[in-house]
Amino acid sequence: EAAVTQSPRSKVAVTGGKVTLSCHQTNNHDYMYWYRQDTGHGLRLIHYSYVADSTEKGDIPDGYKASRPSQENFSLILELASLSQTAVYFCASSERQGSRSYEQYFGPGTRLTVL
Amino acid sequence: GMPVEQNPPALSLYEGADSGLRCNFSTTMKSVQWFQQNHRGRLITLFYLAQGTKENGRLKSTFNSKERYSTLHIKDAQLEDSGTYFCAAEGSNTDKVVFGTGTRLQVSP
């Protein structure tokens, strides 16, 4: 069964500090995504990647960097965490063949609180 | 406007009732996925559709790319159906998926 794991599951960070969120998938999927969800809202795409060593900007990339060192791993990096980045972060993976896309499989989420 | 408009924002049902949720798209979408987010925040995939209609138990979803909408129908609502439901659609000319704003469903005895 498809599996996407995230670590940590929750984190408290200080303003201005560096935060790294990690995502690991065992689905052998090419595509991986990072989303954030704010309380009472839907998910918004931050960064995504379709191949190792390459990342693409999503809809709200400002203040975030991403790293895809291997097909299985995708990290989200907040170099200077800010209060506005308090949210729940979801990682997802999906398969793709040419222009045909497939469903996204989501991890359990990471709750980040910036103080 | 928003590329994905989801309605209603909130819905209250009694057990046994039937109801539907709808997402309208401002552009042509390639596919749609429906999720339930449970009380723990976990996203549970309900359906993935590139076209047509799918059914799973008491749930049924339709995606009409040409008419730019998708629906999720819940039949015989149960307490465990409570949660927030999201649609997420992928544009025809993009790798990105855009989420609707969600429908918060409360099922009462």
PDB file of C-alpha atoms in Angstrom:
ATOM      1  CA  GLU A   1       0.000   0.000   0.000  1.00  0.00           C
ATOM      2  CA  ALA A   2       1.164   3.523  -0.770  1.00  0.00           C
ATOM      3  CA  ALA A   3       2.970   5.149   2.112  1.00  0.00           C
ATOM      4  CA  VAL A   4       3.967   8.732   2.732  1.00  0.00           C
ATOM      5  CA  THR A   5       5.523   9.573   6.078  1.00  0.00           C
ATOM      6  CA  GLN A   6       6.430  12.930   7.540  1.00  0.00           C
ATOM      7  CA  SER A   7       8.708  14.001  10.339  1.00  0.00           C
ATOM      8  CA  PRO A   8       8.403  15.544  12.760  1.00  0.00           C
ATOM      9  CA  ARG A   9       4.677  15.211  13.366  1.00  0.00           C
ATOM     10  CA  SER A  10       4.684  18.432  15.302  1.00  0.00           C
ATOM     11  CA  LYS A  11       7.217  21.152  16.019  1.00  0.00           C
ATOM     12  CA  VAL A  12       7.487  24.387  17.914  1.00  0.00           C
ATOM     13  CA  ALA A  13       9.989  26.836  16.459  1.00  0.00           C
ATOM     14  CA  VAL A  14      11.129  30.318  17.368  1.00  0.00           C
ATOM     15  CA  THR A  15      10.778  33.274  15.068  1.00  0.00           C
ATOM     16  CA  GLY A  16      13.873  33.641  12.914  1.00  0.00           C
ATOM     17  CA  GLY A  17      14.969  30.072  13.438  1.00  0.00           C
ATOM     18  CA  LYS A  18      15.525  27.458  10.759  1.00  0.00           C
ATOM     19  CA  VAL A  19      13.004  24.650  10.346  1.00  0.00           C
ATOM     20  CA  THR A  20      13.274  21.578   8.172  1.00  0.00           C
ATOM     21  CA  LEU A  21      10.286  19.334   7.530  1.00  0.00           C
ATOM     22  CA  SER A  22      10.954  15.939   6.014  1.00  0.00           C
ATOM     23  CA  CYS A  23       8.865  13.689   3.826  1.00  0.00           C
ATOM     24  CA  HIS A  24       9.560  10.132   2.732  1.00  0.00           C
ATOM     25  CA  GLN A  25       7.596   8.026   0.287  1.00  0.00           C
ATOM     26  CA  THR A  26       7.836   4.360  -0.563  1.00  0.00           C
ATOM     27  CA  ASN A  27       5.477   4.554  -3.531  1.00  0.00           C
ATOM     28  CA  ASN A  28       8.171   4.888  -6.181  1.00  0.00           C
ATOM     29  CA  HIS A  29       6.337   8.021  -7.353  1.00  0.00           C
ATOM     30  CA  ASP A  30       8.079  10.678  -9.392  1.00  0.00           C
ATOM     31  CA  TYR A  31       6.049  13.628  -8.127  1.00  0.00           C
ATOM     32  CA  MET A  32       6.137  14.985  -4.601  1.00  0.00           C
ATOM     33  CA  TYR A  33       4.394  18.050  -3.180  1.00  0.00           C
ATOM     34  CA  TRP A  34       4.355  20.272  -0.124  1.00  0.00           C
ATOM     35  CA  TYR A  35       1.144  21.989   0.941  1.00  0.00           C
ATOM     36  CA  ARG A  36       0.185  24.122   3.893  1.00  0.00           C
ATOM     37  CA  GLN A  37      -3.197  24.225   5.534  1.00  0.00           C
ATOM     38  CA  ASP A  38      -4.296  27.095   7.716  1.00  0.00           C
ATOM     39  CA  THR A  39      -7.014  26.587  10.267  1.00  0.00           C
ATOM     40  CA  GLY A  40     -10.404  26.345   8.602  1.00  0.00           C
ATOM     41  CA  HIS A  41      -9.000  26.474   5.092  1.00  0.00           C
ATOM     42  CA  GLY A  42      -8.048  24.202   2.245  1.00  0.00           C
ATOM     43  CA  LEU A  43      -4.536  23.241   1.210  1.00  0.00           C
ATOM     44  CA  ARG A  44      -2.264  25.498  -0.806  1.00  0.00           C
ATOM     45  CA  LEU A  45       0.708  24.309  -2.838  1.00  0.00           C
ATOM     46  CA  ILE A  46       4.123  25.582  -1.729  1.00  0.00           C
ATOM     47  CA  HIS A  47       6.636  23.607  -3.786  1.00  0.00           C
ATOM     48  CA  TYR A  48       6.642  20.435  -5.796  1.00  0.00           C
ATOM     49  CA  SER A  49       9.119  18.227  -7.591  1.00  0.00           C
ATOM     50  CA  TYR A  50       8.881  15.804 -10.479  1.00  0.00           C
ATOM     51  CA  VAL A  51      12.398  14.414 -10.351  1.00  0.00           C
ATOM     52  CA  ALA A  52      15.254  14.126  -7.895  1.00  0.00           C
ATOM     53  CA  ASP A  53      17.533  17.166  -7.586  1.00  0.00           C
ATOM     54  CA  SER A  54      14.887  19.457  -9.038  1.00  0.00           C
ATOM     55  CA  THR A  55      12.108  21.492  -7.441  1.00  0.00           C
ATOM     56  CA  GLU A  56       9.399  23.797  -8.754  1.00  0.00           C
ATOM     57  CA  LYS A  57       7.557  26.699  -7.184  1.00  0.00           C
ATOM     58  CA  GLY A  58       3.948  26.216  -6.298  1.00  0.00           C
ATOM     59  CA  ASP A  59       1.387  28.910  -5.612  1.00  0.00           C
ATOM     60  CA  ILE A  60       2.833  30.274  -2.342  1.00  0.00           C
ATOM     61  CA  PRO A  61       6.625  29.631  -2.409  1.00  0.00           C
ATOM     62  CA  ASP A  62       7.792  32.811  -0.666  1.00  0.00           C
ATOM     63  CA  GLY A  63       9.609  32.110   2.581  1.00  0.00           C
ATOM     64  CA  TYR A  64      10.138  28.431   1.757  1.00  0.00           C
ATOM     65  CA  LYS A  65      12.785  26.367   0.041  1.00  0.00           C
ATOM     66  CA  ALA A  66      12.519  22.750  -1.018  1.00  0.00           C
ATOM     67  CA  SER A  67      15.027  19.998  -1.543  1.00  0.00           C
ATOM     68  CA  ARG A  68      14.623  16.680  -3.366  1.00  0.00           C
ATOM     69  CA  PRO A  69      17.864  14.744  -2.769  1.00  0.00           C
ATOM     70  CA  SER A  70      16.365  11.443  -3.934  1.00  0.00           C
ATOM     71  CA  GLN A  71      13.158  10.100  -5.406  1.00  0.00           C
ATOM     72  CA  GLU A  72      11.999   9.012  -1.949  1.00  0.00           C
ATOM     73  CA  ASN A  73      12.742  12.166   0.016  1.00  0.00           C
ATOM     74  CA  PHE A  74      11.462  15.713  -0.205  1.00  0.00           C
ATOM     75  CA  SER A  75      12.188  18.381   2.394  1.00  0.00           C
ATOM     76  CA  LEU A  76      10.650  21.754   3.083  1.00  0.00           C
ATOM     77  CA  ILE A  77      12.970  24.351   4.580  1.00  0.00           C
ATOM     78  CA  LEU A  78      12.047  27.523   6.386  1.00  0.00           C
ATOM     79  CA  GLU A  79      15.318  29.475   6.651  1.00  0.00           C
ATOM     80  CA  LEU A  80      13.845  32.228   8.839  1.00  0.00           C
ATOM     81  CA  ALA A  81      10.623  31.025  10.382  1.00  0.00           C
ATOM     82  CA  SER A  82       7.935  33.638  10.896  1.00  0.00           C
ATOM     83  CA  LEU A  83       4.718  33.730  12.891  1.00  0.00           C
ATOM     84  CA  SER A  84       2.683  33.628   9.669  1.00  0.00           C
ATOM     85  CA  GLN A  85       4.142  30.226   8.855  1.00  0.00           C
ATOM     86  CA  THR A  86       2.288  28.577  11.709  1.00  0.00           C
ATOM     87  CA  ALA A  87       0.176  25.970   9.946  1.00  0.00           C
ATOM     88  CA  VAL A  88      -0.189  22.270   9.250  1.00  0.00           C
ATOM     89  CA  TYR A  89       2.048  21.056   6.441  1.00  0.00           C
ATOM     90  CA  PHE A  90       1.173  18.120   4.239  1.00  0.00           C
ATOM     91  CA  CYS A  91       3.406  16.188   1.908  1.00  0.00           C
ATOM     92  CA  ALA A  92       2.036  14.154  -0.974  1.00  0.00           C
ATOM     93  CA  SER A  93       3.278  11.967  -3.795  1.00  0.00           C
ATOM     94  CA  SER A  94       1.785  10.925  -7.096  1.00  0.00           C
ATOM     95  CA  GLU A  95       2.601   9.042 -10.211  1.00  0.00           C
ATOM     96  CA  ARG A  96       2.533  10.560 -13.633  1.00  0.00           C
ATOM     97  CA  GLN A  97       2.913   9.172 -17.155  1.00  0.00           C
ATOM     98  CA  GLY A  98       3.260  11.845 -19.786  1.00  0.00           C
ATOM     99  CA  SER A  99       0.322  14.208 -19.448  1.00  0.00           C
ATOM    100  CA  ARG A 100      -1.742  11.714 -17.486  1.00  0.00           C
ATOM    101  CA  SER A 101      -1.844  12.313 -13.778  1.00  0.00           C
ATOM    102  CA  TYR A 102      -2.862  10.027 -10.966  1.00  0.00           C
ATOM    103  CA  GLU A 103      -4.223  10.543  -7.496  1.00  0.00           C
ATOM    104  CA  GLN A 104      -2.110  12.109  -4.800  1.00  0.00           C
ATOM    105  CA  TYR A 105      -1.278  10.180  -1.642  1.00  0.00           C
ATOM    106  CA  PHE A 106      -0.914  12.330   1.430  1.00  0.00           C
ATOM    107  CA  GLY A 107       1.174  12.038   4.553  1.00  0.00           C
ATOM    108  CA  PRO A 108      -0.297  12.558   8.044  1.00  0.00           C
ATOM    109  CA  GLY A 109       0.765  16.194   8.271  1.00  0.00           C
ATOM    110  CA  THR A 110       3.177  18.175  10.443  1.00  0.00           C
ATOM    111  CA  ARG A 111       1.792  20.752  12.820  1.00  0.00           C
ATOM    112  CA  LEU A 112       4.231  23.691  12.974  1.00  0.00           C
ATOM    113  CA  THR A 113       3.867  26.424  15.565  1.00  0.00           C
ATOM    114  CA  VAL A 114       6.158  29.432  15.305  1.00  0.00           C
ATOM    115  CA  LEU A 115       6.429  31.519  18.464  1.00  0.00           C
TER     116      LEU A 115
ATOM    117  CA  GLY B   1     -12.195  34.438  -9.011  1.00  0.00           C
ATOM    118  CA  MET B   2     -11.062  31.296  -7.286  1.00  0.00           C
ATOM    119  CA  PRO B   3     -10.225  28.466  -9.670  1.00  0.00           C
ATOM    120  CA  VAL B   4     -12.133  26.007  -7.468  1.00  0.00           C
ATOM    121  CA  GLU B   5     -15.350  27.081  -5.779  1.00  0.00           C
ATOM    122  CA  GLN B   6     -16.765  24.609  -3.288  1.00  0.00           C
ATOM    123  CA  ASN B   7     -20.269  24.671  -1.854  1.00  0.00           C
ATOM    124  CA  PRO B   8     -21.772  24.655   0.641  1.00  0.00           C
ATOM    125  CA  PRO B   9     -19.142  25.831   3.139  1.00  0.00           C
ATOM    126  CA  ALA B  10     -20.984  24.037   5.917  1.00  0.00           C
ATOM    127  CA  LEU B  11     -23.680  21.397   6.075  1.00  0.00           C
ATOM    128  CA  SER B  12     -25.679  19.869   8.912  1.00  0.00           C
ATOM    129  CA  LEU B  13     -27.485  16.564   8.398  1.00  0.00           C
ATOM    130  CA  TYR B  14     -29.387  14.111  10.534  1.00  0.00           C
ATOM    131  CA  GLU B  15     -28.463  10.466  10.384  1.00  0.00           C
ATOM    132  CA  GLY B  16     -30.059   8.784   7.390  1.00  0.00           C
ATOM    133  CA  ALA B  17     -30.290  11.923   5.289  1.00  0.00           C
ATOM    134  CA  ASP B  18     -28.930  12.325   1.773  1.00  0.00           C
ATOM    135  CA  SER B  19     -27.077  15.369   0.504  1.00  0.00           C
ATOM    136  CA  GLY B  20     -24.562  16.606  -2.020  1.00  0.00           C
ATOM    137  CA  LEU B  21     -21.494  18.772  -2.259  1.00  0.00           C
ATOM    138  CA  ARG B  22     -20.345  20.537  -5.387  1.00  0.00           C
ATOM    139  CA  CYS B  23     -17.182  22.036  -6.800  1.00  0.00           C
ATOM    140  CA  ASN B  24     -17.274  24.415  -9.732  1.00  0.00           C
ATOM    141  CA  PHE B  25     -14.135  25.128 -11.721  1.00  0.00           C
ATOM    142  CA  SER B  26     -13.249  28.361 -13.472  1.00  0.00           C
ATOM    143  CA  THR B  27     -11.212  26.515 -16.098  1.00  0.00           C
ATOM    144  CA  THR B  28     -11.085  23.069 -17.621  1.00  0.00           C
ATOM    145  CA  MET B  29      -9.669  20.550 -15.188  1.00  0.00           C
ATOM    146  CA  LYS B  30      -7.941  17.289 -16.008  1.00  0.00           C
ATOM    147  CA  SER B  31      -8.965  15.394 -12.907  1.00  0.00           C
ATOM    148  CA  VAL B  32     -10.537  15.803  -9.501  1.00  0.00           C
ATOM    149  CA  GLN B  33      -9.927  14.156  -6.176  1.00  0.00           C
ATOM    150  CA  TRP B  34     -12.272  14.198  -3.168  1.00  0.00           C
ATOM    151  CA  PHE B  35     -11.015  13.929   0.393  1.00  0.00           C
ATOM    152  CA  GLN B  36     -12.473  13.675   3.838  1.00  0.00           C
ATOM    153  CA  GLN B  37     -10.401  15.272   6.575  1.00  0.00           C
ATOM    154  CA  ASN B  38     -11.176  13.577   9.855  1.00  0.00           C
ATOM    155  CA  HIS B  39     -11.088  14.968  13.368  1.00  0.00           C
ATOM    156  CA  ARG B  40      -7.387  14.102  13.616  1.00  0.00           C
ATOM    157  CA  GLY B  41      -6.621  16.133  10.525  1.00  0.00           C
ATOM    158  CA  ARG B  42      -5.819  13.130   8.380  1.00  0.00           C
ATOM    159  CA  LEU B  43      -6.749  13.386   4.685  1.00  0.00           C
ATOM    160  CA  ILE B  44      -8.601  10.335   3.474  1.00  0.00           C
ATOM    161  CA  THR B  45      -8.961   9.916  -0.258  1.00  0.00           C
ATOM    162  CA  LEU B  46     -12.537   9.172  -1.256  1.00  0.00           C
ATOM    163  CA  PHE B  47     -12.387   9.340  -5.034  1.00  0.00           C
ATOM    164  CA  TYR B  48     -10.085  10.153  -7.887  1.00  0.00           C
ATOM    165  CA  LEU B  49     -11.792  10.830 -11.213  1.00  0.00           C
ATOM    166  CA  ALA B  50     -10.490  11.755 -14.624  1.00  0.00           C
ATOM    167  CA  GLN B  51     -14.044  11.578 -15.966  1.00  0.00           C
ATOM    168  CA  GLY B  52     -17.488  10.142 -15.321  1.00  0.00           C
ATOM    169  CA  THR B  53     -18.949   8.731 -12.130  1.00  0.00           C
ATOM    170  CA  LYS B  54     -17.668   6.478  -9.367  1.00  0.00           C
ATOM    171  CA  GLU B  55     -19.489   4.911  -6.448  1.00  0.00           C
ATOM    172  CA  ASN B  56     -18.217   3.475  -3.210  1.00  0.00           C
ATOM    173  CA  GLY B  57     -20.789   2.333  -0.705  1.00  0.00           C
ATOM    174  CA  ARG B  58     -22.890   5.310   0.308  1.00  0.00           C
ATOM    175  CA  LEU B  59     -20.736   7.759  -1.608  1.00  0.00           C
ATOM    176  CA  LYS B  60     -20.956   8.702  -5.255  1.00  0.00           C
ATOM    177  CA  SER B  61     -18.936  11.233  -7.198  1.00  0.00           C
ATOM    178  CA  THR B  62     -19.258  12.693 -10.654  1.00  0.00           C
ATOM    179  CA  PHE B  63     -16.787  14.744 -12.650  1.00  0.00           C
ATOM    180  CA  ASN B  64     -17.813  16.634 -15.767  1.00  0.00           C
ATOM    181  CA  SER B  65     -14.741  18.284 -17.248  1.00  0.00           C
ATOM    182  CA  LYS B  66     -16.625  19.938 -20.090  1.00  0.00           C
ATOM    183  CA  GLU B  67     -19.224  21.519 -17.777  1.00  0.00           C
ATOM    184  CA  ARG B  68     -16.517  22.306 -15.219  1.00  0.00           C
ATOM    185  CA  TYR B  69     -17.931  20.763 -12.079  1.00  0.00           C
ATOM    186  CA  SER B  70     -17.732  17.801  -9.780  1.00  0.00           C
ATOM    187  CA  THR B  71     -20.157  16.533  -7.175  1.00  0.00           C
ATOM    188  CA  LEU B  72     -19.959  14.285  -4.137  1.00  0.00           C
ATOM    189  CA  HIS B  73     -23.214  12.697  -3.011  1.00  0.00           C
ATOM    190  CA  ILE B  74     -23.615  11.188   0.432  1.00  0.00           C
ATOM    191  CA  LYS B  75     -26.451   8.767   0.955  1.00  0.00           C
ATOM    192  CA  ASP B  76     -27.838   7.669   4.327  1.00  0.00           C
ATOM    193  CA  ALA B  77     -25.477   9.910   6.295  1.00  0.00           C
ATOM    194  CA  GLN B  78     -23.824   8.378   9.368  1.00  0.00           C
ATOM    195  CA  LEU B  79     -22.161   9.981  12.373  1.00  0.00           C
ATOM    196  CA  GLU B  80     -18.727   8.923  11.114  1.00  0.00           C
ATOM    197  CA  ASP B  81     -19.263  10.951   7.941  1.00  0.00           C
ATOM    198  CA  SER B  82     -18.720  14.116   9.981  1.00  0.00           C
ATOM    199  CA  GLY B  83     -15.610  16.017   8.983  1.00  0.00           C
ATOM    200  CA  THR B  84     -14.433  18.428   6.360  1.00  0.00           C
ATOM    201  CA  TYR B  85     -14.657  17.471   2.707  1.00  0.00           C
ATOM    202  CA  PHE B  86     -12.352  18.896   0.058  1.00  0.00           C
ATOM    203  CA  CYS B  87     -12.236  18.644  -3.672  1.00  0.00           C
ATOM    204  CA  ALA B  88      -8.898  19.126  -5.404  1.00  0.00           C
ATOM    205  CA  ALA B  89      -8.565  19.554  -9.139  1.00  0.00           C
ATOM    206  CA  GLU B  90      -5.687  19.545 -11.563  1.00  0.00           C
ATOM    207  CA  GLY B  91      -5.706  22.010 -14.421  1.00  0.00           C
ATOM    208  CA  SER B  92      -5.376  20.783 -17.978  1.00  0.00           C
ATOM    209  CA  ASN B  93      -2.167  22.692 -18.658  1.00  0.00           C
ATOM    210  CA  THR B  94      -0.424  22.480 -15.332  1.00  0.00           C
ATOM    211  CA  ASP B  95       1.161  20.041 -12.906  1.00  0.00           C
ATOM    212  CA  LYS B  96      -0.507  21.748  -9.990  1.00  0.00           C
ATOM    213  CA  VAL B  97      -3.523  20.714  -7.967  1.00  0.00           C
ATOM    214  CA  VAL B  98      -5.812  23.368  -6.519  1.00  0.00           C
ATOM    215  CA  PHE B  99      -7.968  22.681  -3.487  1.00  0.00           C
ATOM    216  CA  GLY B 100     -11.451  23.921  -2.789  1.00  0.00           C
ATOM    217  CA  THR B 101     -12.082  25.711   0.497  1.00  0.00           C
ATOM    218  CA  GLY B 102     -13.883  22.735   1.991  1.00  0.00           C
ATOM    219  CA  THR B 103     -17.323  21.764   3.267  1.00  0.00           C
ATOM    220  CA  ARG B 104     -17.645  21.197   6.990  1.00  0.00           C
ATOM    221  CA  LEU B 105     -20.175  18.414   7.490  1.00  0.00           C
ATOM    222  CA  GLN B 106     -21.810  17.681  10.823  1.00  0.00           C
ATOM    223  CA  VAL B 107     -24.024  14.624  11.102  1.00  0.00           C
ATOM    224  CA  SER B 108     -26.272  14.483  14.162  1.00  0.00           C
ATOM    225  CA  PRO B 109     -28.324  11.638  15.668  1.00  0.00           C
TER     226      PRO B 109
END
